[in-house]
PDB file of C-alpha atoms and ligand atoms in Angstrom:
ATOM      1  CA  MET F   1     126.248 128.210 152.681  1.00 40.00           C
ATOM      2  CA  THR F   2     124.532 129.524 149.550  1.00 46.00           C
ATOM      3  CA  SER F   3     120.983 128.976 148.458  1.00 55.00           C
ATOM      4  CA  GLN F   4     120.430 126.645 145.388  1.00 63.00           C
ATOM      5  CA  VAL F   5     118.567 127.770 142.504  1.00 61.00           C
ATOM      6  CA  VAL F   6     116.394 125.279 140.601  1.00 59.00           C
ATOM      7  CA  GLU F   7     115.187 126.688 137.281  1.00 54.00           C
ATOM      8  CA  GLY F   8     112.368 125.362 135.176  1.00 55.00           C
ATOM      9  CA  ALA F   9     109.307 127.262 134.339  1.00 54.00           C
ATOM     10  CA  THR F  10     108.915 125.891 130.842  1.00 56.00           C
ATOM     11  CA  ARG F  11     106.600 122.940 130.123  1.00 57.00           C
ATOM     12  CA  PRO F  12     108.591 119.956 128.800  1.00 58.00           C
ATOM     13  CA  GLU F  13     108.080 118.166 125.521  1.00 57.00           C
ATOM     14  CA  THR F  14     107.618 114.506 126.303  1.00 59.00           C
ATOM     15  CA  ALA F  15     108.338 111.436 124.002  1.00 60.00           C
ATOM     16  CA  LEU F  16     106.006 109.137 126.040  1.00 65.00           C
ATOM     17  CA  PRO F  17     102.487 108.072 124.688  1.00 72.00           C
ATOM     18  CA  PRO F  18      99.643 109.690 126.694  1.00 75.00           C
ATOM     19  CA  ALA F  19      98.879 106.484 128.441  1.00 76.00           C
ATOM     20  CA  HIS F  20     102.291 106.472 130.161  1.00 75.00           C
ATOM     21  CA  ARG F  21     102.542 110.022 131.276  1.00 77.00           C
ATOM     22  CA  HIS F  22     102.069 111.062 134.768  1.00 78.00           C
ATOM     23  CA  PRO F  23      99.064 113.388 134.994  1.00 82.00           C
ATOM     24  CA  LEU F  24     101.156 115.888 136.492  1.00 86.00           C
ATOM     25  CA  GLU F  25     103.901 115.753 134.011  1.00 85.00           C
ATOM     26  CA  PRO F  26     103.774 119.248 132.824  1.00 87.00           C
ATOM     27  CA  VAL F  27     104.243 120.560 136.238  1.00 91.00           C
ATOM     28  CA  LEU F  28     106.402 117.876 137.620  1.00 90.00           C
ATOM     29  CA  ARG F  29     110.178 117.298 137.142  1.00 89.00           C
ATOM     30  CA  ALA F  30     109.811 113.838 136.110  1.00 83.00           C
ATOM     31  CA  ASP F  31     113.592 113.702 135.254  1.00 83.00           C
ATOM     32  CA  ALA F  32     114.460 114.198 138.872  1.00 88.00           C
ATOM     33  CA  LEU F  33     112.610 111.148 139.947  1.00 85.00           C
ATOM     34  CA  PRO F  34     113.004 108.710 142.018  1.00 89.00           C
ATOM     35  CA  HIS F  35     112.464 111.134 145.009  1.00 92.00           C
ATOM     36  CA  ILE F  36     114.205 110.678 148.219  1.00 94.00           C
ATOM     37  CA  TRP F  37     111.200 110.219 150.375  1.00 96.00           C
ATOM     38  CA  CYS F  38     110.652 106.914 152.383  1.00 96.00           C
ATOM     39  CA  PRO F  39     107.740 104.534 151.407  1.00 95.00           C
ATOM     40  CA  GLY F  40     104.586 105.888 153.157  1.00 95.00           C
ATOM     41  CA  CYS F  41     105.755 109.349 153.654  1.00 97.00           C
ATOM     42  CA  GLY F  42     103.071 112.016 153.137  1.00 96.00           C
ATOM     43  CA  ILE F  43     105.063 114.843 151.507  1.00 97.00           C
ATOM     44  CA  GLY F  44     104.562 113.552 147.988  1.00 96.00           C
ATOM     45  CA  VAL F  45     100.788 113.457 148.439  1.00 96.00           C
ATOM     46  CA  ALA F  46     100.911 117.116 149.626  1.00 97.00           C
ATOM     47  CA  LEU F  47     103.005 118.262 146.753  1.00 97.00           C
ATOM     48  CA  GLY F  48     100.664 116.583 144.346  1.00 96.00           C
ATOM     49  CA  ALA F  49      97.652 118.270 145.852  1.00 97.00           C
ATOM     50  CA  PHE F  50      99.628 121.537 145.851  1.00 97.00           C
ATOM     51  CA  LEU F  51     100.487 121.289 142.177  1.00 96.00           C
ATOM     52  CA  GLN F  52      96.980 120.350 141.284  1.00 96.00           C
ATOM     53  CA  GLY F  53      95.638 123.235 143.354  1.00 97.00           C
ATOM     54  CA  LEU F  54      97.847 125.913 141.418  1.00 96.00           C
ATOM     55  CA  GLU F  55      96.608 124.424 138.153  1.00 95.00           C
ATOM     56  CA  ARG F  56      93.062 124.879 139.276  1.00 96.00           C
ATOM     57  CA  ALA F  57      93.684 128.306 140.505  1.00 97.00           C
ATOM     58  CA  GLY F  58      95.216 129.141 137.062  1.00 96.00           C
ATOM     59  CA  VAL F  59      98.465 130.529 138.389  1.00 96.00           C
ATOM     60  CA  PRO F  60     100.592 130.893 135.287  1.00 95.00           C
ATOM     61  CA  GLN F  61     103.536 128.535 135.489  1.00 93.00           C
ATOM     62  CA  GLU F  62     106.111 131.177 134.566  1.00 94.00           C
ATOM     63  CA  LYS F  63     104.781 133.178 137.593  1.00 97.00           C
ATOM     64  CA  ARG F  64     105.226 130.370 140.222  1.00 97.00           C
ATOM     65  CA  VAL F  65     108.195 130.458 142.535  1.00 98.00           C
ATOM     66  CA  ILE F  66     108.558 127.797 145.482  1.00 98.00           C
ATOM     67  CA  VAL F  67     111.076 128.538 148.263  1.00 98.00           C
ATOM     68  CA  SER F  68     112.027 126.033 150.835  1.00 97.00           C
ATOM     69  CA  GLY F  69     114.433 125.652 153.698  1.00 96.00           C
ATOM     70  CA  ILE F  70     116.056 122.240 154.921  1.00 96.00           C
ATOM     71  CA  GLY F  71     114.560 118.881 155.708  1.00 95.00           C
ATOM     72  CA  CYS F  72     112.493 116.251 153.940  1.00 96.00           C
ATOM     73  CA  SER F  73     109.566 118.678 153.181  1.00 95.00           C
ATOM     74  CA  SER F  74     111.866 121.297 151.673  1.00 95.00           C
ATOM     75  CA  ARG F  75     113.023 118.731 148.961  1.00 95.00           C
ATOM     76  CA  VAL F  76     109.910 119.376 146.979  1.00 94.00           C
ATOM     77  CA  VAL F  77     111.663 122.227 145.193  1.00 95.00           C
ATOM     78  CA  TYR F  78     113.575 119.507 143.079  1.00 94.00           C
ATOM     79  CA  TYR F  79     110.478 117.722 141.896  1.00 94.00           C
ATOM     80  CA  ALA F  80     108.125 120.735 140.964  1.00 94.00           C
ATOM     81  CA  ARG F  81     108.640 122.218 137.618  1.00 93.00           C
ATOM     82  CA  THR F  82     108.813 125.904 138.698  1.00 93.00           C
ATOM     83  CA  ASP F  83     111.590 128.287 139.560  1.00 95.00           C
ATOM     84  CA  ALA F  84     112.540 127.312 142.927  1.00 95.00           C
ATOM     85  CA  TYR F  85     115.095 127.900 145.734  1.00 96.00           C
ATOM     86  CA  HIS F  86     116.427 125.560 148.237  1.00 96.00           C
ATOM     87  CA  THR F  87     117.655 127.978 150.875  1.00 96.00           C
ATOM     88  CA  THR F  88     119.102 127.561 154.216  1.00 96.00           C
ATOM     89  CA  HIS F  89     117.456 126.179 157.332  1.00 96.00           C
ATOM     90  CA  GLY F  90     114.855 128.458 158.800  1.00 96.00           C
ATOM     91  CA  ARG F  91     115.333 131.208 156.172  1.00 97.00           C
ATOM     92  CA  ALA F  92     112.719 130.322 153.528  1.00 98.00           C
ATOM     93  CA  ILE F  93     110.422 133.197 154.506  1.00 98.00           C
ATOM     94  CA  PRO F  94     112.934 136.044 154.378  1.00 98.00           C
ATOM     95  CA  PHE F  95     114.254 134.649 151.113  1.00 98.00           C
ATOM     96  CA  ALA F  96     110.628 134.430 149.742  1.00 98.00           C
ATOM     97  CA  THR F  97     109.924 137.867 150.958  1.00 98.00           C
ATOM     98  CA  GLY F  98     112.830 139.358 148.981  1.00 98.00           C
ATOM     99  CA  VAL F  99     111.675 137.490 145.865  1.00 98.00           C
ATOM    100  CA  LYS F 100     108.140 138.977 146.255  1.00 98.00           C
ATOM    101  CA  LEU F 101     109.407 142.527 146.937  1.00 97.00           C
ATOM    102  CA  ALA F 102     111.837 142.369 143.971  1.00 97.00           C
ATOM    103  CA  ASN F 103     108.979 141.158 141.620  1.00 98.00           C
ATOM    104  CA  PRO F 104     105.560 141.444 143.205  1.00 97.00           C
ATOM    105  CA  SER F 105     103.862 139.942 140.207  1.00 97.00           C
ATOM    106  CA  LEU F 106     105.219 136.479 141.230  1.00 98.00           C
ATOM    107  CA  HIS F 107     103.190 133.952 143.043  1.00 98.00           C
ATOM    108  CA  VAL F 108     105.444 132.946 145.910  1.00 98.00           C
ATOM    109  CA  THR F 109     105.152 129.833 147.980  1.00 98.00           C
ATOM    110  CA  VAL F 110     107.199 128.831 150.977  1.00 98.00           C
ATOM    111  CA  PHE F 111     106.989 125.028 151.303  1.00 97.00           C
ATOM    112  CA  ALA F 112     108.853 123.658 154.461  1.00 97.00           C
ATOM    113  CA  GLY F 113     108.560 121.387 157.566  1.00 97.00           C
ATOM    114  CA  ASP F 114     107.407 122.079 161.096  1.00 97.00           C
ATOM    115  CA  GLY F 115     110.829 122.259 162.529  1.00 96.00           C
ATOM    116  CA  ASP F 116     112.179 124.560 159.786  1.00 97.00           C
ATOM    117  CA  LEU F 117     109.278 126.950 159.924  1.00 98.00           C
ATOM    118  CA  PHE F 118     108.465 127.070 163.567  1.00 98.00           C
ATOM    119  CA  ALA F 119     111.712 126.339 165.468  1.00 97.00           C
ATOM    120  CA  ILE F 120     114.690 128.149 163.737  1.00 96.00           C
ATOM    121  CA  GLY F 121     112.414 129.940 161.394  1.00 96.00           C
ATOM    122  CA  GLY F 122     109.708 130.899 163.779  1.00 97.00           C
ATOM    123  CA  ASN F 123     110.549 134.494 164.183  1.00 98.00           C
ATOM    124  CA  HIS F 124     110.373 135.076 160.513  1.00 98.00           C
ATOM    125  CA  PHE F 125     107.003 133.454 160.480  1.00 98.00           C
ATOM    126  CA  ILE F 126     105.343 135.677 162.915  1.00 98.00           C
ATOM    127  CA  HIS F 127     106.740 138.833 161.469  1.00 98.00           C
ATOM    128  CA  ALA F 128     105.748 137.887 157.834  1.00 98.00           C
ATOM    129  CA  ALA F 129     102.327 137.240 159.124  1.00 98.00           C
ATOM    130  CA  ARG F 130     102.187 140.519 161.099  1.00 98.00           C
ATOM    131  CA  ARG F 131     103.246 142.372 157.818  1.00 98.00           C
ATOM    132  CA  ASN F 132     100.895 140.513 155.899  1.00 98.00           C
ATOM    133  CA  MET F 133     103.394 139.573 153.281  1.00 98.00           C
ATOM    134  CA  ASP F 134     101.834 138.296 150.233  1.00 98.00           C
ATOM    135  CA  LEU F 135     103.216 134.703 150.565  1.00 98.00           C
ATOM    136  CA  LEU F 136     101.492 131.261 150.646  1.00 98.00           C
ATOM    137  CA  VAL F 137     103.210 129.225 153.371  1.00 98.00           C
ATOM    138  CA  VAL F 138     102.685 125.539 153.476  1.00 98.00           C
ATOM    139  CA  CYS F 139     103.954 123.707 156.580  1.00 98.00           C
ATOM    140  CA  ILE F 140     104.137 119.812 156.358  1.00 98.00           C
ATOM    141  CA  ASN F 141     103.803 118.931 159.990  1.00 98.00           C
ATOM    142  CA  ASN F 142     104.876 115.383 160.762  1.00 97.00           C
ATOM    143  CA  PHE F 143     105.433 116.274 164.337  1.00 97.00           C
ATOM    144  CA  ASN F 144     109.223 115.652 164.492  1.00 96.00           C
ATOM    145  CA  TYR F 145     112.402 116.215 162.747  1.00 95.00           C
ATOM    146  CA  GLY F 146     112.193 113.364 160.168  1.00 94.00           C
ATOM    147  CA  MET F 147     115.431 113.842 158.003  1.00 93.00           C
ATOM    148  CA  THR F 148     117.819 113.868 161.184  1.00 94.00           C
ATOM    149  CA  GLY F 149     116.357 110.925 162.974  1.00 93.00           C
ATOM    150  CA  GLY F 150     113.020 111.749 164.629  1.00 94.00           C
ATOM    151  CA  GLN F 151     113.847 114.234 167.371  1.00 96.00           C
ATOM    152  CA  SER F 152     111.188 116.308 169.168  1.00 96.00           C
ATOM    153  CA  GLY F 153     110.520 119.608 167.676  1.00 97.00           C
ATOM    154  CA  PRO F 154     108.020 122.620 168.325  1.00 98.00           C
ATOM    155  CA  THR F 155     104.841 120.771 167.127  1.00 98.00           C
ATOM    156  CA  THR F 156     105.646 117.402 168.697  1.00 98.00           C
ATOM    157  CA  PRO F 157     102.323 116.455 170.764  1.00 97.00           C
ATOM    158  CA  HIS F 158     102.723 116.410 174.592  1.00 95.00           C
ATOM    159  CA  ASP F 159     103.506 112.900 175.641  1.00 92.00           C
ATOM    160  CA  ALA F 160     104.347 111.705 172.118  1.00 96.00           C
ATOM    161  CA  ARG F 161     107.697 109.653 171.880  1.00 97.00           C
ATOM    162  CA  THR F 162     110.661 110.789 169.787  1.00 97.00           C
ATOM    163  CA  THR F 163     114.184 109.788 169.734  1.00 96.00           C
ATOM    164  CA  THR F 164     114.996 112.627 172.101  1.00 97.00           C
ATOM    165  CA  THR F 165     111.934 112.131 174.337  1.00 96.00           C
ATOM    166  CA  PRO F 166     111.772 108.406 174.461  1.00 96.00           C
ATOM    167  CA  HIS F 167     109.481 108.424 177.571  1.00 96.00           C
ATOM    168  CA  GLY F 168     107.138 111.137 176.288  1.00 96.00           C
ATOM    169  CA  ASN F 169     107.381 114.759 175.188  1.00 97.00           C
ATOM    170  CA  PHE F 170     107.393 117.028 178.332  1.00 96.00           C
ATOM    171  CA  GLU F 171     106.912 120.160 176.227  1.00 96.00           C
ATOM    172  CA  VAL F 172     103.720 121.685 174.975  1.00 96.00           C
ATOM    173  CA  PRO F 173     103.494 122.183 171.207  1.00 97.00           C
ATOM    174  CA  PHE F 174     102.521 125.135 169.116  1.00 97.00           C
ATOM    175  CA  ASN F 175      99.088 124.948 167.708  1.00 97.00           C
ATOM    176  CA  LEU F 176      99.985 126.277 164.235  1.00 97.00           C
ATOM    177  CA  PRO F 177      96.730 127.396 163.071  1.00 96.00           C
ATOM    178  CA  GLN F 178      96.012 129.297 166.299  1.00 95.00           C
ATOM    179  CA  LEU F 179      99.487 130.931 166.066  1.00 96.00           C
ATOM    180  CA  ALA F 180      99.090 132.026 162.320  1.00 97.00           C
ATOM    181  CA  ALA F 181      95.687 133.402 163.205  1.00 95.00           C
ATOM    182  CA  ALA F 182      96.913 135.314 166.260  1.00 94.00           C
ATOM    183  CA  VAL F 183      99.984 136.949 164.404  1.00 96.00           C
ATOM    184  CA  GLY F 184      97.845 138.277 161.547  1.00 96.00           C
ATOM    185  CA  ALA F 185      97.452 135.634 158.695  1.00 97.00           C
ATOM    186  CA  VAL F 186      94.499 136.162 156.598  1.00 96.00           C
ATOM    187  CA  TYR F 187      93.812 132.574 155.398  1.00 96.00           C
ATOM    188  CA  VAL F 188      94.337 129.563 157.695  1.00 96.00           C
ATOM    189  CA  ALA F 189      93.553 125.956 157.116  1.00 96.00           C
ATOM    190  CA  ARG F 190      94.590 122.469 158.024  1.00 97.00           C
ATOM    191  CA  TRP F 191      94.161 119.305 156.480  1.00 97.00           C
ATOM    192  CA  THR F 192      95.888 115.709 156.414  1.00 97.00           C
ATOM    193  CA  THR F 193      97.117 113.891 153.539  1.00 97.00           C
ATOM    194  CA  LEU F 194      94.113 111.763 153.829  1.00 95.00           C
ATOM    195  CA  ASP F 195      92.007 114.743 152.707  1.00 94.00           C
ATOM    196  CA  VAL F 196      93.688 114.964 149.405  1.00 95.00           C
ATOM    197  CA  ARG F 197      90.888 116.596 147.275  1.00 96.00           C
ATOM    198  CA  ARG F 198      90.090 118.973 150.096  1.00 96.00           C
ATOM    199  CA  LEU F 199      93.811 119.807 150.261  1.00 97.00           C
ATOM    200  CA  ARG F 200      93.802 120.349 146.436  1.00 97.00           C
ATOM    201  CA  ASP F 201      90.893 122.660 146.783  1.00 97.00           C
ATOM    202  CA  CYS F 202      92.249 124.489 149.802  1.00 98.00           C
ATOM    203  CA  PHE F 203      95.588 125.207 147.769  1.00 98.00           C
ATOM    204  CA  ALA F 204      93.523 126.302 144.891  1.00 98.00           C
ATOM    205  CA  GLU F 205      91.510 128.797 146.974  1.00 98.00           C
ATOM    206  CA  ALA F 206      94.475 129.846 148.959  1.00 98.00           C
ATOM    207  CA  ALA F 207      96.490 130.601 145.602  1.00 98.00           C
ATOM    208  CA  GLY F 208      93.704 132.843 144.434  1.00 97.00           C
ATOM    209  CA  LYS F 209      93.866 135.214 147.444  1.00 97.00           C
ATOM    210  CA  THR F 210      96.501 137.752 148.510  1.00 97.00           C
ATOM    211  CA  GLY F 211      98.229 138.244 151.811  1.00 98.00           C
ATOM    212  CA  PHE F 212      99.839 135.841 154.240  1.00 98.00           C
ATOM    213  CA  ARG F 213      98.079 132.499 153.910  1.00 98.00           C
ATOM    214  CA  PHE F 214      98.888 129.702 155.925  1.00 98.00           C
ATOM    215  CA  VAL F 215      98.092 125.969 155.037  1.00 98.00           C
ATOM    216  CA  GLU F 216      99.168 123.150 157.692  1.00 98.00           C
ATOM    217  CA  VAL F 217      99.295 119.702 156.255  1.00 98.00           C
ATOM    218  CA  LEU F 218      99.490 116.760 158.725  1.00 97.00           C
ATOM    219  CA  ALA F 219     101.589 114.116 156.977  1.00 97.00           C
ATOM    220  CA  PRO F 220     102.826 110.685 157.967  1.00 96.00           C
ATOM    221  CA  CYS F 221     106.371 110.050 158.810  1.00 96.00           C
ATOM    222  CA  PRO F 222     106.153 106.374 159.247  1.00 96.00           C
ATOM    223  CA  VAL F 223     110.045 105.877 159.877  1.00 95.00           C
ATOM    224  CA  SER F 224     110.196 108.179 162.786  1.00 95.00           C
ATOM    225  CA  PHE F 225     106.963 109.588 164.226  1.00 95.00           C
ATOM    226  CA  GLY F 226     105.033 106.532 163.419  1.00 95.00           C
ATOM    227  CA  LYS F 227     107.462 103.962 164.467  1.00 94.00           C
ATOM    228  CA  ASN F 228     108.293 105.650 167.843  1.00 95.00           C
ATOM    229  CA  ASN F 229     104.542 105.996 168.703  1.00 96.00           C
ATOM    230  CA  ASP F 230     103.389 102.523 167.542  1.00 94.00           C
ATOM    231  CA  ILE F 231     101.169 103.980 164.855  1.00 94.00           C
ATOM    232  CA  GLY F 232     102.815 101.835 162.216  1.00 91.00           C
ATOM    233  CA  SER F 233     103.198 102.364 158.539  1.00 93.00           C
ATOM    234  CA  GLY F 234     102.160 105.340 156.253  1.00 92.00           C
ATOM    235  CA  LEU F 235      98.964 103.639 155.617  1.00 93.00           C
ATOM    236  CA  ASP F 236      98.335 103.163 159.301  1.00 94.00           C
ATOM    237  CA  GLU F 237      99.048 106.587 160.020  1.00 92.00           C
ATOM    238  CA  MET F 238      96.316 107.624 157.378  1.00 93.00           C
ATOM    239  CA  ASP F 239      93.991 105.299 159.154  1.00 93.00           C
ATOM    240  CA  TYR F 240      95.038 107.014 162.529  1.00 93.00           C
ATOM    241  CA  TYR F 241      93.952 110.346 160.998  1.00 92.00           C
ATOM    242  CA  ARG F 242      90.779 108.823 159.549  1.00 92.00           C
ATOM    243  CA  GLY F 243      89.814 107.702 163.084  1.00 93.00           C
ATOM    244  CA  LEU F 244      90.617 110.981 164.733  1.00 93.00           C
ATOM    245  CA  GLU F 245      89.984 113.827 162.356  1.00 92.00           C
ATOM    246  CA  HIS F 246      86.781 116.104 162.459  1.00 92.00           C
ATOM    247  CA  VAL F 247      86.090 118.834 160.101  1.00 91.00           C
ATOM    248  CA  TRP F 248      85.733 122.304 161.850  1.00 87.00           C
ATOM    249  CA  GLY F 249      82.147 123.212 162.327  1.00 78.00           C
ATOM    250  CA  SER F 250      80.921 119.721 161.268  1.00 71.00           C
ATOM    251  CA  ALA F 251      78.667 117.675 163.503  1.00 60.00           C
ATOM    252  CA  GLY F 252      80.654 115.698 166.176  1.00 56.00           C
ATOM    253  CA  GLY F 253      80.978 118.093 168.948  1.00 51.00           C
ATOM    254  CA  MET F 254      83.799 120.399 167.438  1.00 56.00           C
ATOM    255  CA  PRO F 255      83.426 124.089 168.083  1.00 56.00           C
ATOM    256  CA  ALA F 256      80.875 126.031 166.184  1.00 53.00           C
ATOM    257  CA  PRO F 257      83.010 128.286 164.000  1.00 55.00           C
ATOM    258  CA  VAL F 258      80.680 130.896 162.663  1.00 54.00           C
ATOM    259  CA  GLU F 259      81.210 133.638 164.993  1.00 57.00           C
ATOM    260  CA  ARG F 260      84.797 132.689 165.775  1.00 61.00           C
ATOM    261  CA  ARG F 261      85.939 132.523 162.171  1.00 60.00           C
ATOM    262  CA  GLU F 262      86.527 136.137 161.860  1.00 62.00           C
ATOM    263  CA  SER F 263      87.881 136.754 165.388  1.00 68.00           C
ATOM    264  CA  GLY F 264      90.710 134.176 164.932  1.00 72.00           C
ATOM    265  CA  ASP F 265      89.734 132.335 168.048  1.00 80.00           C
ATOM    266  CA  LEU F 266      90.925 128.792 167.227  1.00 87.00           C
ATOM    267  CA  SER F 267      90.912 127.323 170.604  1.00 83.00           C
ATOM    268  CA  GLY F 268      89.922 123.597 170.685  1.00 86.00           C
ATOM    269  CA  THR F 269      92.045 122.970 167.637  1.00 92.00           C
ATOM    270  CA  GLU F 270      95.224 121.859 169.570  1.00 94.00           C
ATOM    271  CA  ILE F 271      96.635 118.563 168.657  1.00 95.00           C
ATOM    272  CA  SER F 272      97.137 115.602 171.154  1.00 92.00           C
ATOM    273  CA  LEU F 273      98.294 112.227 170.361  1.00 89.00           C
ATOM    274  CA  HIS F 274      95.039 110.423 170.858  1.00 86.00           C
ATOM    275  CA  ARG F 275      92.418 113.210 171.004  1.00 90.00           C
ATOM    276  CA  PRO F 276      90.324 114.359 167.963  1.00 91.00           C
ATOM    277  CA  ILE F 277      92.280 116.209 165.263  1.00 94.00           C
ATOM    278  CA  VAL F 278      90.246 119.414 163.993  1.00 93.00           C
ATOM    279  CA  VAL F 279      90.867 120.077 160.365  1.00 95.00           C
ATOM    280  CA  GLY F 280      89.316 122.550 157.972  1.00 94.00           C
ATOM    281  CA  LYS F 281      89.401 126.092 156.682  1.00 93.00           C
ATOM    282  CA  PHE F 282      89.544 128.080 160.010  1.00 92.00           C
ATOM    283  CA  LEU F 283      90.141 131.759 158.805  1.00 92.00           C
ATOM    284  CA  ASP F 284      89.413 133.963 155.809  1.00 93.00           C
ATOM    285  CA  ARG F 285      89.731 137.688 156.484  1.00 92.00           C
ATOM    286  CA  PRO F 286      91.184 139.906 153.825  1.00 92.00           C
ATOM    287  CA  ARG F 287      93.322 142.974 154.959  1.00 95.00           C
ATOM    288  CA  PRO F 288      95.806 145.245 153.275  1.00 97.00           C
ATOM    289  CA  THR F 289      99.165 143.563 152.454  1.00 98.00           C
ATOM    290  CA  PHE F 290     102.561 144.940 153.256  1.00 98.00           C
ATOM    291  CA  LEU F 291     102.844 146.284 149.539  1.00 96.00           C
ATOM    292  CA  ASP F 292      99.409 147.883 149.829  1.00 96.00           C
ATOM    293  CA  ASN F 293     100.421 149.846 152.870  1.00 95.00           C
ATOM    294  CA  TYR F 294     103.940 150.522 151.557  1.00 95.00           C
ATOM    295  CA  ALA F 295     102.254 152.014 148.406  1.00 94.00           C
ATOM    296  CA  ASP F 296      99.745 153.993 150.713  1.00 94.00           C
ATOM    297  CA  VAL F 297     102.416 155.672 152.691  1.00 94.00           C
ATOM    298  CA  ASN F 298     104.454 156.583 149.491  1.00 93.00           C
ATOM    299  CA  ALA F 299     101.302 158.071 147.848  1.00 93.00           C
ATOM    300  CA  LYS F 300     100.578 160.174 150.963  1.00 92.00           C
ATOM    301  CA  THR F 301     104.189 161.352 151.043  1.00 92.00           C
ATOM    302  CA  ARG F 302     103.797 162.595 147.569  1.00 91.00           C
ATOM    303  CA  GLY F 303     100.366 164.228 148.448  1.00 88.00           C
ATOM    304  CA  GLU F 304      98.489 161.823 146.326  1.00 84.00           C
ATOM    305  CA  LYS F 305      95.116 160.415 147.033  1.00 74.00           C
ATOM    306  CA  THR F 306      95.188 156.923 148.736  1.00 67.00           C
ATOM    307  CA  ARG F 307      92.688 154.082 149.079  1.00 66.00           C
TER     308      ARG F 307
HETATM  309 FE1  SF4 U 401     109.047 111.451 154.949  1.00 75.64          FE
HETATM  310 FE2  SF4 U 401     109.795 110.931 157.587  1.00 75.64          FE
HETATM  311 FE3  SF4 U 401     111.072 109.826 155.500  1.00 75.64          FE
HETATM  312 FE4  SF4 U 401     111.452 112.243 155.805  1.00 75.64          FE
HETATM  313  S1  SF4 U 401     112.047 110.654 157.290  1.00 75.64           S
HETATM  314  S2  SF4 U 401     111.091 111.229 154.009  1.00 75.64           S
HETATM  315  S3  SF4 U 401     109.313 112.842 156.626  1.00 75.64           S
HETATM  316  S4  SF4 U 401     108.902 109.432 156.096  1.00 75.64           S
END
């Protein structure tokens, strides 16, 4: 199976009068619409926030690259007007690593789902974070394999029902921010698609940093996860988030983060089906990237002065 290249860094001319244009039209591939997502799905909200965030961060459009894997979330590459690659299942991070190393001036984002990034692609995630590869990794977490029928995956909450765990999930899920922090990410955040402005600002901030940055987006999948767990429609799932979410460090009994933010101790941010969901920016700690360290070793080898 080969990767599919989606080219398109140029902003289109449009014949539509201003009142009829989509506000994101210059960065959205309007000719690819309608999209494939189900009514109430949260992926489009996340994509909108991401595109707005890159605009705010001032990342030049010709420098943007998005790499995705396989699944509903990975279809974003068809709708963003950037150079983009729809790669194979679980292999978005190694592909993106190659893009970044071939042309370090590019701003490379991996945009994929929880199953893709943390089941088949889990090993790539931990090693790219360990190396501090300069990538922004966005995980749309809807707690199941939506595209293939709602099977359980590595982030399905314990006790949640899926098509393969109809009596409740007997596995314990990954806590994605905790995992990212433990293996070396420099920036870690989690928001839901309810927090659309915070999400936009988070993408803008993350896009302006270097190193392995990880943003988890909790997004409704009403046709699978929502239906199987009696949550209801996409709107109902947003209401479910509204009832459960707490911002990290805010009032409400969540862990005080100040002294823990640097250490990467994110205990207490695990997700259960009906327990509070902690969202926020968890970690922001710069450290040398893979390419920084590589340049240092090369300079030392040549007897040059290093950082
Ligand atoms: Fe979205 Fe779920 Fe439908 Fe996929 S199956 S498009 S994740 S609602």
